[in-house]
Structures are given as C-alpha cells and as structure tokens.
CSV table of C-alpha atoms in Angstrom, one decimal:
chain,number,residue,atom,x,y,z
A,1,MET,CA,-201.2,-216.2,38.3
A,2,LYS,CA,-201.6,-216.3,42.2
A,3,LYS,CA,-197.8,-214.9,41.7
A,4,LEU,CA,-198.9,-211.9,39.6
A,5,SER,CA,-201.1,-210.8,42.0
A,6,GLU,CA,-198.2,-210.5,44.7
A,7,ASN,CA,-197.0,-208.7,42.6
A,8,MET,CA,-200.2,-206.4,41.6
A,9,LYS,CA,-200.2,-206.1,45.7
A,10,ASN,CA,-196.4,-205.2,45.6
A,11,GLN,CA,-196.2,-202.4,43.5
A,12,GLN,CA,-199.6,-201.4,44.8
A,13,ASN,CA,-197.7,-200.8,47.9
A,14,LEU,CA,-195.0,-199.3,46.6
A,15,VAL,CA,-197.9,-196.7,44.8
A,16,TYR,CA,-199.1,-196.0,48.6
A,17,LEU,CA,-195.3,-195.9,50.4
A,18,ILE,CA,-194.6,-193.3,46.7
A,19,GLY,CA,-197.8,-191.2,47.6
A,20,GLY,CA,-197.1,-191.0,51.4
A,21,VAL,CA,-193.6,-190.1,50.8
A,22,VAL,CA,-194.6,-187.0,48.0
A,23,ILE,CA,-197.2,-186.3,50.8
A,24,ILE,CA,-195.0,-185.4,53.3
A,25,LEU,CA,-192.4,-183.5,51.0
A,26,ILE,CA,-195.6,-181.4,50.4
A,27,LEU,CA,-196.6,-180.3,53.8
A,28,GLY,CA,-193.0,-180.0,54.4
A,29,VAL,CA,-192.9,-177.7,51.5
A,30,LEU,CA,-195.3,-175.5,52.6
A,31,ILE,CA,-194.8,-175.6,56.1
A,32,PHE,CA,-190.8,-174.1,54.9
A,33,VAL,CA,-192.2,-171.6,53.0
A,34,TYR,CA,-195.7,-170.4,55.1
A,35,TYR,CA,-194.5,-170.9,58.7
A,36,GLN,CA,-191.9,-168.2,59.9
A,37,PRO,CA,-190.5,-167.8,63.5
A,38,SER,CA,-191.7,-165.0,65.5
A,39,GLN,CA,-188.8,-161.9,64.5
A,40,PRO,CA,-188.0,-159.5,67.7
A,41,THR,CA,-189.0,-156.6,65.4
A,42,ALA,CA,-192.8,-155.6,65.1
A,43,PRO,CA,-193.8,-156.4,61.2
A,44,ASP,CA,-193.9,-152.3,60.9
A,45,TYR,CA,-190.8,-151.6,61.5
A,46,GLU,CA,-188.5,-153.4,58.9
A,47,THR,CA,-186.9,-151.2,57.7
A,48,VAL,CA,-185.9,-147.7,58.0
A,49,GLU,CA,-187.8,-146.7,54.9
A,50,GLY,CA,-191.1,-147.9,56.3
A,51,MET,CA,-191.4,-145.9,59.8
A,52,GLN,CA,-191.9,-142.5,57.4
A,53,TYR,CA,-188.8,-141.0,58.1
A,54,MET,CA,-188.2,-137.7,56.8
A,55,LYS,CA,-185.0,-138.3,54.7
A,56,LEU,CA,-182.3,-135.5,55.2
A,57,THR,CA,-179.1,-134.8,53.2
A,58,ALA,CA,-175.9,-133.1,54.2
A,59,GLU,CA,-178.3,-129.2,52.9
A,60,ASP,CA,-180.0,-129.9,56.0
A,61,LEU,CA,-178.0,-130.1,58.4
A,62,PRO,CA,-174.9,-129.0,60.2
A,63,ASP,CA,-171.8,-131.7,59.5
A,64,ASP,CA,-171.8,-133.1,63.5
A,65,LYS,CA,-176.2,-133.1,63.5
A,66,PHE,CA,-175.7,-135.3,59.8
A,67,ALA,CA,-173.0,-137.2,61.0
A,68,LEU,CA,-175.7,-138.0,63.8
A,69,TYR,CA,-178.2,-139.0,61.5
A,70,GLU,CA,-176.7,-141.1,58.7
A,71,GLN,CA,-175.6,-143.2,61.9
A,72,ALA,CA,-179.0,-143.2,63.6
A,73,ILE,CA,-180.7,-144.4,60.1
A,74,ASP,CA,-177.8,-146.9,59.4
A,75,THR,CA,-178.0,-148.4,63.1
A,76,LEU,CA,-182.1,-148.8,62.8
A,77,LYS,CA,-181.1,-150.7,59.1
A,78,GLU,CA,-179.7,-153.3,61.6
A,79,GLU,CA,-182.1,-152.4,65.2
A,80,PRO,CA,-185.4,-150.8,64.8
A,81,PHE,CA,-185.7,-150.1,68.8
A,82,ASP,CA,-182.5,-149.3,69.4
A,83,ARG,CA,-182.6,-146.6,71.8
A,84,THR,CA,-179.9,-144.2,71.5
A,85,SER,CA,-180.8,-143.8,67.1
A,86,LEU,CA,-184.2,-143.3,68.1
A,87,LEU,CA,-183.3,-140.2,70.7
A,88,ASN,CA,-181.3,-139.0,68.6
A,89,LEU,CA,-183.2,-139.1,65.5
A,90,GLY,CA,-186.7,-137.5,67.5
A,91,TYR,CA,-184.2,-134.9,68.5
A,92,ILE,CA,-183.0,-134.2,64.4
A,93,TYR,CA,-186.5,-134.0,63.6
A,94,ARG,CA,-187.5,-131.9,66.8
A,95,ASP,CA,-185.0,-128.9,65.6
A,96,LEU,CA,-186.2,-129.2,61.8
A,97,GLY,CA,-189.4,-128.2,62.9
A,98,ALA,CA,-190.3,-131.9,61.3
A,99,TYR,CA,-192.8,-132.4,64.1
A,100,GLU,CA,-194.6,-135.8,63.2
A,101,GLN,CA,-191.0,-137.3,62.2
A,102,ALA,CA,-189.9,-136.4,65.6
A,103,ILE,CA,-192.9,-138.0,67.4
A,104,THR,CA,-192.8,-141.0,65.1
A,105,ALA,CA,-189.1,-141.6,66.3
A,106,PHE,CA,-189.6,-141.1,70.3
A,107,SER,CA,-193.1,-143.3,69.9
A,108,GLN,CA,-191.0,-145.8,67.4
A,109,HIS,CA,-188.9,-147.0,71.1
A,110,LEU,CA,-191.6,-147.0,72.9
A,111,ASN,CA,-192.9,-150.1,71.7
A,112,VAL,CA,-190.6,-151.9,73.5
A,113,ASP,CA,-189.8,-149.7,76.6
A,114,PRO,CA,-193.5,-148.0,77.0
A,115,TYR,CA,-192.4,-145.7,80.4
A,116,ASP,CA,-188.8,-144.7,79.4
A,117,PRO,CA,-188.6,-140.9,80.8
A,118,GLU,CA,-186.2,-139.5,78.3
A,119,ILE,CA,-188.1,-140.9,75.4
A,120,ILE,CA,-191.4,-139.2,77.1
A,121,LEU,CA,-189.8,-136.1,77.7
A,122,GLY,CA,-189.1,-135.6,74.3
A,123,LEU,CA,-192.7,-136.3,72.4
A,124,ALA,CA,-193.5,-134.0,76.0
A,125,ARG,CA,-191.6,-130.8,74.2
A,126,VAL,CA,-192.2,-131.9,70.1
A,127,ARG,CA,-196.2,-131.0,71.6
A,128,THR,CA,-195.2,-128.0,73.4
A,129,ASP,CA,-193.3,-126.7,70.0
A,130,GLN,CA,-196.3,-128.0,68.6
A,131,GLY,CA,-199.4,-126.4,70.4
A,132,GLN,CA,-200.6,-129.1,72.6
A,133,PHE,CA,-200.6,-128.1,75.8
A,134,LYS,CA,-202.7,-130.5,76.6
A,135,GLU,CA,-201.1,-133.4,75.1
A,136,ALA,CA,-197.3,-131.9,77.0
A,137,GLU,CA,-198.4,-132.1,80.2
A,138,LYS,CA,-200.4,-135.7,80.1
A,139,HIS,CA,-196.8,-136.5,78.8
A,140,TYR,CA,-195.0,-135.0,81.6
A,141,TYR,CA,-197.6,-136.8,83.5
A,142,GLU,CA,-197.2,-140.0,82.1
A,143,ILE,CA,-193.6,-139.7,83.3
A,144,LEU,CA,-194.0,-138.6,86.6
A,145,GLU,CA,-196.5,-141.6,87.6
A,146,VAL,CA,-193.1,-143.9,87.3
A,147,PHE,CA,-191.1,-141.7,88.7
A,148,PRO,CA,-192.4,-139.1,91.1
A,149,LEU,CA,-188.8,-137.6,91.9
A,150,TYR,CA,-188.3,-136.5,87.8
A,151,THR,CA,-187.0,-132.9,88.1
A,152,LEU,CA,-186.9,-132.4,84.9
A,153,ALA,CA,-190.5,-133.3,84.2
A,154,TYR,CA,-192.1,-131.2,87.2
A,155,LYS,CA,-189.6,-127.8,85.8
A,156,GLU,CA,-190.9,-128.2,82.0
A,157,LEU,CA,-194.6,-128.6,83.1
A,158,LEU,CA,-194.0,-125.7,86.2
A,159,THR,CA,-193.0,-123.2,83.1
A,160,LEU,CA,-196.1,-124.3,81.1
A,161,TYR,CA,-198.2,-123.7,83.9
A,162,GLN,CA,-196.3,-120.5,85.3
A,163,ASP,CA,-196.6,-119.1,81.0
A,164,LYS,CA,-200.2,-119.6,81.5
A,165,LEU,CA,-200.5,-122.0,78.5
A,166,LEU,CA,-202.5,-124.3,81.0
A,167,GLU,CA,-204.6,-124.1,84.3
A,168,PRO,CA,-203.5,-124.4,87.6
A,169,ASN,CA,-203.4,-128.0,88.3
A,170,GLN,CA,-204.2,-128.7,91.9
A,171,ALA,CA,-202.7,-132.3,92.0
A,172,PHE,CA,-199.7,-130.8,90.2
A,173,ILE,CA,-199.6,-127.9,93.0
A,174,GLU,CA,-199.4,-131.1,95.9
A,175,GLN,CA,-197.6,-133.8,93.9
A,176,ILE,CA,-194.6,-131.3,93.4
A,177,ASN,CA,-193.9,-130.0,97.1
A,178,ARG,CA,-193.9,-133.1,98.0
A,179,SER,CA,-190.9,-134.0,95.6
A,180,LEU,CA,-189.4,-130.8,97.0
A,181,GLU,CA,-188.3,-132.4,100.0
A,182,PHE,CA,-186.5,-134.9,98.6
A,183,ASP,CA,-184.4,-132.7,96.0
A,184,GLN,CA,-182.8,-130.0,98.4
A,185,GLU,CA,-180.0,-128.9,95.7
A,186,ASN,CA,-183.4,-127.8,93.2
A,187,LYS,CA,-186.2,-126.8,96.4
A,188,ASN,CA,-185.2,-123.4,96.8
A,189,GLN,CA,-185.0,-122.8,92.8
A,190,TYR,CA,-188.2,-124.5,92.2
A,191,GLN,CA,-190.0,-123.5,95.0
A,192,GLN,CA,-189.3,-119.3,93.9
A,193,ARG,CA,-190.8,-119.9,90.6
A,194,LEU,CA,-193.7,-122.2,92.0
A,195,ASN,CA,-194.7,-119.3,94.2
A,196,GLU,CA,-194.7,-116.6,91.9
A,197,TYR,CA,-197.2,-118.9,89.4
A,198,LEU,CA,-198.8,-119.5,92.3
A,199,SER,CA,-199.5,-116.1,93.2
A,200,GLN,CA,-201.5,-114.8,90.5
A,201,TYR,CA,-204.0,-117.5,92.5
A,202,ASN,CA,-203.5,-116.7,95.3
A,203,GLN,CA,-202.7,-119.8,96.6
A,204,ILE,CA,-199.4,-119.8,97.7
A,205,PRO,CA,-198.1,-123.2,99.3
A,206,LYS,CA,-198.0,-123.8,102.5
A,207,ASP,CA,-193.7,-124.6,103.9
C-alpha cells in the first residue's frame, strides 16, 4: 500500500513537471510570435508602396530621369529614409507637378533629420509652386533658424517678397542685412535686389 502511494506521488510529480514544461514552452512560443524587437524604420514606411507615391513609367520621364527614379525606388525598398533617393524623388515629382507626392518624399527624410536644409528647401519650393506662399515662407524660416547664413534660402525668400507674393517682413530685413556681412561674395548682388524691393515701401536698409 505504501509502495502504491509512492508510485502515485511520483506520477503526480511527473504530471506537474510535464505541465510546467508545457507551460514554459507555450509562453516561449507566445513571446516569439508576439514580441518583435524595435526596428529603425517606422511601420508606416516599410514599403515604397506604403508611401503613397505615384508610380512612374519610362513614358513619364526622360531616360536619365527615369533611371534616377528607378534607382531611388529600389533603394527606398531597403532604406526607406535614404536622403539622396528621397531628394531625387521629390524633385522628380515636383517637375511633373505631382506636388503631394513630392511633399511625401521630402517629408519622409524629415522623420530622421528634421533640420536638413536641402530637404526643407524642396518643401518650400513645392509650396511656392502650389501658390501656398505663407507655407513656403514658414519653411524658409525653418531653415534660417538653424542655418542663419544659408544664402539660397534668403535669395528665394527675397524673391517671394520682391514679386509681391508676401508682405514686407521687418524681421527678414534685419536678418538678411546681418547675414550679408558674412557673405561678401554675394553682398552687392543681394543688397541691390533688397534695396530695389524695399524702395517700393520707402524702407531702404541702412548700410
């Protein structure tokens, strides 16, 4: 009787042991299935197709531009935030008048580098093309806040003012005059354009 009791106890322990092993295995499977380590790319941009880009064909672009487009798309399948590919793609779409796709391409890189001046410059140009001049102005100032001597941003922003697309901005006038002191090569050219523009408002800057 005692031996039978020991056997039952051993069997019970074996059942517990097997049950414990089964539970551990199940937990391991669940962890493997549901736990995914963090990825460097955002889930919304895992594929080129997920970026809502307009697909182009050789009929849409010159040969050299189409080759650049295909190269960009192929690269983005592996590296969704590749700067050069997104920059090229943005300007290709801009040239076609596909402004929303251009904005998508430029904005994609800002997920990893929100202060890239060339990318933001692309956004400003697209907004200008769309006639959204206040949005363009905002993007130019985003550049100048971080890169106060970024000459190209000043030049294009001045064009917006000079073409009377935007009202005069005293902060811009003061800022460009300060920057011109550090850009002697272009100072005379920009100073002349600035004076021509400001003369319309009787607001010639001091030397």
